[in-house]
Amino acid sequence: MSVSPPVFHKESGRRKVGKERLHGSIAHQLGVAITSGRHKPGDILSNEIEFSERLQVSRGAYREAVRILAAKGLVESRPRVGTRVTEMIRWNLLDPDVLAWFFEAEPAREVVEGLFELRMIVEPAAAALAALRRTEEQVEVMRAALNDMERLTLKTEAGQAADRDFHQAVLAATCNPPLASLASTIGAGVRWTTFYKGRKRKLPADPMPEHWAVFDAIAAGDADGAREAMQVLVANALSQTAEALGDR
């Protein structure tokens, strides 16, 4: 099935979109259309000639956008077939851009719940390792992030960024490079699930006690305490998000 491209605007305000921003914007809008289900697995996207003529963008910008999507596993291009949307199992769901595209619309329940399962597998174990391996400098990075989060609150973008910084700092403090490489994914998961809960008005009244409990255990070198505190934090976040999903 061939599908039409999404509505695309070449200009934002009075400033024209630059070359890199242009193909990134095309990739973003196609990505949202795919992750939201408007373009389904098996659908064939418009070819570059049709797309570029309809939206008055260069073929090169469209080709570069498709390369971005292909690198993230959302599409595949074949001669004489075209660019086809792939099955979700092939998508790079750990990619922060893909997560952002999901949460721009109503994310699939399986993706949201899967993110929390991933967090529950990774973060408690990471907190335990961080308690054993963290440096004093890393402790101070975590403390600063929580102080900012407490001062700014999760109702602000800056407060949400501080929350993300704290979770990423915990992963960095494991001193395990493969595990720390998940920081951007975990950080994106924290950011977008918080954003989603806020959109559904399900933010917790005060998330700080749970976060400080994790911090205190890591700072004290208490691996078991850090693991348990992080389990509580992630479980409560999942519960709040489940309520938000139930409101759909």
CSV table of C-alpha atoms in Angstrom, one decimal:
chain,number,residue,atom,x,y,z
A,1,MET,CA,0.0,0.0,0.0
A,2,SER,CA,1.4,3.4,-1.0
A,3,VAL,CA,0.9,6.3,1.4
A,4,SER,CA,1.1,10.0,1.0
A,5,PRO,CA,3.6,12.1,2.9
A,6,PRO,CA,2.6,14.0,6.0
A,7,VAL,CA,1.9,17.7,5.8
A,8,PHE,CA,5.3,19.4,5.8
A,9,HIS,CA,6.1,23.1,6.3
A,10,LYS,CA,9.4,24.3,4.8
A,11,GLU,CA,9.4,27.5,6.9
A,12,SER,CA,9.0,28.2,10.6
A,13,GLY,CA,8.2,31.8,11.1
A,14,ARG,CA,10.3,33.9,8.8
A,15,ARG,CA,13.4,31.8,8.8
A,16,LYS,CA,13.9,29.2,6.1
A,17,VAL,CA,14.9,25.8,7.2
A,18,GLY,CA,18.6,25.0,6.5
A,19,LYS,CA,19.7,22.0,4.6
A,20,GLU,CA,20.5,19.8,7.6
A,21,ARG,CA,17.4,21.1,9.5
A,22,LEU,CA,15.3,20.4,6.4
A,23,HIS,CA,16.1,16.7,6.1
A,24,GLY,CA,15.9,16.3,9.9
A,25,SER,CA,12.5,17.9,9.8
A,26,ILE,CA,11.3,15.5,7.1
A,27,ALA,CA,12.7,12.5,9.0
A,28,HIS,CA,11.0,13.8,12.2
A,29,GLN,CA,7.6,14.1,10.5
A,30,LEU,CA,7.8,10.8,8.7
A,31,GLY,CA,9.0,9.2,12.0
A,32,VAL,CA,6.0,10.5,13.9
A,33,ALA,CA,3.7,9.3,11.1
A,34,ILE,CA,5.3,5.8,11.4
A,35,THR,CA,5.5,5.4,15.1
A,36,SER,CA,1.9,6.8,15.6
A,37,GLY,CA,0.6,4.1,13.2
A,38,ARG,CA,-0.5,6.5,10.4
A,39,HIS,CA,2.1,4.7,8.2
A,40,LYS,CA,1.8,1.0,9.0
A,41,PRO,CA,4.3,-1.8,8.6
A,42,GLY,CA,4.3,-2.9,4.9
A,43,ASP,CA,3.2,0.5,3.6
A,44,ILE,CA,5.2,2.0,0.8
A,45,LEU,CA,6.2,5.6,1.2
A,46,SER,CA,5.9,8.1,-1.7
A,47,ASN,CA,8.9,7.9,-4.0
A,48,GLU,CA,11.4,10.8,-3.9
A,49,ILE,CA,10.1,12.4,-7.1
A,50,GLU,CA,6.4,12.5,-5.9
A,51,PHE,CA,7.4,13.6,-2.4
A,52,SER,CA,9.8,16.3,-3.5
A,53,GLU,CA,7.3,17.7,-6.1
A,54,ARG,CA,4.4,17.6,-3.7
A,55,LEU,CA,6.1,19.3,-0.9
A,56,GLN,CA,8.6,21.4,-2.9
A,57,VAL,CA,11.7,20.1,-1.2
A,58,SER,CA,14.8,18.7,-2.9
A,59,ARG,CA,15.1,15.0,-3.7
A,60,GLY,CA,18.4,15.0,-1.8
A,61,ALA,CA,16.7,16.2,1.4
A,62,TYR,CA,14.1,13.4,1.1
A,63,ARG,CA,16.8,10.8,0.4
A,64,GLU,CA,18.8,11.9,3.4
A,65,ALA,CA,15.6,11.8,5.6
A,66,VAL,CA,15.0,8.2,4.4
A,67,ARG,CA,18.6,7.3,5.3
A,68,ILE,CA,18.0,8.6,8.8
A,69,LEU,CA,14.9,6.5,9.2
A,70,ALA,CA,16.6,3.4,7.7
A,71,ALA,CA,19.5,3.8,10.1
A,72,LYS,CA,16.9,3.6,12.9
A,73,GLY,CA,15.3,0.6,11.4
A,74,LEU,CA,11.9,2.2,10.6
A,75,VAL,CA,12.1,1.7,6.9
A,76,GLU,CA,14.0,-0.3,4.2
A,77,SER,CA,14.5,0.7,0.6
A,78,ARG,CA,14.7,-1.8,-2.2
A,79,PRO,CA,15.0,-1.3,-6.0
A,80,ARG,CA,11.7,-1.6,-7.9
A,81,VAL,CA,9.9,-1.8,-4.6
A,82,GLY,CA,10.4,1.5,-2.9
A,83,THR,CA,10.7,2.6,0.7
A,84,ARG,CA,8.7,0.2,2.9
A,85,VAL,CA,7.8,0.7,6.6
A,86,THR,CA,9.3,-2.2,8.6
A,87,GLU,CA,7.8,-4.2,11.5
A,88,MET,CA,8.3,-2.6,15.0
A,89,ILE,CA,10.6,-5.5,16.0
A,90,ARG,CA,13.2,-4.0,13.6
A,91,TRP,CA,12.9,-0.5,15.0
A,92,ASN,CA,15.7,0.8,17.2
A,93,LEU,CA,13.5,1.5,20.2
A,94,LEU,CA,16.5,2.5,22.2
A,95,ASP,CA,17.1,5.5,20.0
A,96,PRO,CA,16.2,8.7,21.8
A,97,ASP,CA,14.8,10.2,18.5
A,98,VAL,CA,12.5,7.2,18.0
A,99,LEU,CA,11.3,7.4,21.6
A,100,ALA,CA,10.6,11.1,21.1
A,101,TRP,CA,8.6,10.4,18.0
A,102,PHE,CA,6.5,7.8,19.9
A,103,PHE,CA,5.6,10.2,22.6
A,104,GLU,CA,4.7,13.1,20.3
A,105,ALA,CA,1.4,11.3,19.7
A,106,GLU,CA,-0.2,8.6,21.9
A,107,PRO,CA,2.5,6.0,22.4
A,108,ALA,CA,1.7,2.4,22.0
A,109,ARG,CA,1.0,0.8,25.4
A,110,GLU,CA,3.5,-2.0,24.7
A,111,VAL,CA,6.3,0.6,24.2
A,112,VAL,CA,5.5,2.5,27.4
A,113,GLU,CA,5.3,-0.7,29.5
A,114,GLY,CA,8.4,-2.1,27.8
A,115,LEU,CA,10.3,1.1,28.7
A,116,PHE,CA,9.5,0.5,32.3
A,117,GLU,CA,10.4,-3.2,32.2
A,118,LEU,CA,13.8,-2.1,30.7
A,119,ARG,CA,14.2,0.5,33.5
A,120,MET,CA,13.4,-2.1,36.1
A,121,ILE,CA,15.9,-4.5,34.7
A,122,VAL,CA,18.7,-1.9,34.3
A,123,GLU,CA,18.4,0.8,36.9
A,124,PRO,CA,18.2,-1.1,40.2
A,125,ALA,CA,21.3,-3.1,39.3
A,126,ALA,CA,23.0,0.1,38.1
A,127,ALA,CA,22.2,1.8,41.4
A,128,ALA,CA,23.8,-1.1,43.3
A,129,LEU,CA,26.9,-0.9,41.2
A,130,ALA,CA,27.0,2.8,41.5
A,131,ALA,CA,27.0,2.5,45.3
A,132,LEU,CA,30.1,0.4,45.2
A,133,ARG,CA,32.0,2.3,42.5
A,134,ARG,CA,31.0,5.9,42.5
A,135,THR,CA,33.5,8.7,43.0
A,136,GLU,CA,33.0,11.7,45.2
A,137,GLU,CA,32.7,13.8,42.1
A,138,GLN,CA,29.9,11.6,40.7
A,139,VAL,CA,28.1,11.9,44.1
A,140,GLU,CA,28.2,15.6,43.8
A,141,VAL,CA,26.9,15.5,40.2
A,142,MET,CA,23.9,13.5,41.5
A,143,ARG,CA,23.4,15.8,44.4
A,144,ALA,CA,23.4,18.8,42.2
A,145,ALA,CA,20.9,17.2,39.8
A,146,LEU,CA,18.5,16.5,42.6
A,147,ASN,CA,18.9,19.9,44.1
A,148,ASP,CA,18.0,21.4,40.7
A,149,MET,CA,15.1,18.9,40.4
A,150,GLU,CA,13.8,19.8,43.8
A,151,ARG,CA,14.1,23.6,43.2
A,152,LEU,CA,12.6,23.6,39.6
A,153,THR,CA,10.1,20.7,40.0
A,154,LEU,CA,8.9,18.3,37.3
A,155,LYS,CA,6.4,20.8,36.1
A,156,THR,CA,9.2,22.6,34.3
A,157,GLU,CA,11.4,21.5,31.4
A,158,ALA,CA,14.5,22.3,33.4
A,159,GLY,CA,13.3,20.3,36.3
A,160,GLN,CA,12.6,17.3,34.0
A,161,ALA,CA,16.1,17.7,32.6
A,162,ALA,CA,17.6,17.6,36.1
A,163,ASP,CA,15.6,14.4,36.7
A,164,ARG,CA,17.1,12.9,33.6
A,165,ASP,CA,20.6,14.1,34.6
A,166,PHE,CA,20.3,12.2,37.9
A,167,HIS,CA,19.3,8.9,36.3
A,168,GLN,CA,22.1,9.3,33.7
A,169,ALA,CA,24.6,10.1,36.4
A,170,VAL,CA,23.7,6.9,38.3
A,171,LEU,CA,24.5,4.9,35.1
A,172,ALA,CA,27.8,6.7,34.6
A,173,ALA,CA,28.7,5.9,38.2
A,174,THR,CA,28.6,2.2,37.5
A,175,CYS,CA,32.0,2.7,35.7
A,176,ASN,CA,30.7,0.1,33.2
A,177,PRO,CA,31.0,1.5,29.7
A,178,PRO,CA,28.5,-0.8,28.0
A,179,LEU,CA,26.0,-0.1,30.8
A,180,ALA,CA,26.7,3.6,30.8
A,181,SER,CA,26.1,3.7,27.1
A,182,LEU,CA,22.4,3.1,27.9
A,183,ALA,CA,22.3,6.5,29.7
A,184,SER,CA,20.8,8.3,26.7
A,185,THR,CA,18.1,5.7,26.3
A,186,ILE,CA,17.2,5.6,30.0
A,187,GLY,CA,17.4,9.4,30.1
A,188,ALA,CA,15.0,9.6,27.2
A,189,GLY,CA,12.7,7.1,28.8
A,190,VAL,CA,12.6,9.1,32.0
A,191,ARG,CA,12.0,12.3,30.1
A,192,TRP,CA,9.2,11.2,27.9
A,193,THR,CA,7.3,9.1,30.4
A,194,THR,CA,7.4,12.1,32.8
A,195,PHE,CA,6.2,14.3,29.9
A,196,TYR,CA,3.4,11.8,29.2
A,197,LYS,CA,2.3,11.7,32.8
A,198,GLY,CA,2.3,15.5,33.0
A,199,ARG,CA,0.2,15.6,29.8
A,200,LYS,CA,-2.3,13.3,31.6
A,201,ARG,CA,-2.0,15.2,34.9
A,202,LYS,CA,-0.5,12.2,36.7
A,203,LEU,CA,2.7,13.7,38.0
A,204,PRO,CA,3.4,12.7,41.6
A,205,ALA,CA,2.9,15.3,44.3
A,206,ASP,CA,6.4,15.0,45.5
A,207,PRO,CA,8.9,12.7,43.7
A,208,MET,CA,11.9,13.8,45.8
A,209,PRO,CA,11.8,11.4,48.8
A,210,GLU,CA,12.2,8.4,46.4
A,211,HIS,CA,15.0,10.1,44.5
A,212,TRP,CA,16.8,11.2,47.7
A,213,ALA,CA,16.5,7.6,49.1
A,214,VAL,CA,18.4,6.3,46.0
A,215,PHE,CA,21.0,9.1,46.3
A,216,ASP,CA,21.5,8.5,50.1
A,217,ALA,CA,22.1,4.8,49.6
A,218,ILE,CA,24.6,5.4,46.7
A,219,ALA,CA,26.4,8.0,48.7
A,220,ALA,CA,26.6,5.7,51.7
A,221,GLY,CA,28.0,2.8,49.6
A,222,ASP,CA,24.9,0.7,50.4
A,223,ALA,CA,24.4,-1.5,47.3
A,224,ASP,CA,21.4,-3.4,48.6
A,225,GLY,CA,19.7,-0.2,49.8
A,226,ALA,CA,20.4,1.5,46.5
A,227,ARG,CA,18.9,-1.4,44.5
A,228,GLU,CA,15.8,-1.5,46.7
A,229,ALA,CA,15.3,2.3,46.6
A,230,MET,CA,15.6,2.3,42.8
A,231,GLN,CA,13.1,-0.5,42.5
A,232,VAL,CA,10.6,1.5,44.5
A,233,LEU,CA,11.2,4.6,42.4
A,234,VAL,CA,10.7,2.8,39.1
A,235,ALA,CA,7.7,0.8,40.3
A,236,ASN,CA,6.0,4.0,41.5
A,237,ALA,CA,6.7,5.7,38.2
A,238,LEU,CA,5.2,2.7,36.4
A,239,SER,CA,2.1,2.8,38.6
A,240,GLN,CA,1.6,6.5,37.8
A,241,THR,CA,2.1,5.9,34.1
A,242,ALA,CA,-0.3,2.9,34.1
A,243,GLU,CA,-3.0,5.3,35.5
A,244,ALA,CA,-2.3,7.7,32.6
A,245,LEU,CA,-2.5,4.9,30.1
A,246,GLY,CA,-5.9,3.9,31.6
A,247,ASP,CA,-7.2,7.4,30.9
A,248,ARG,CA,-6.8,7.0,27.2
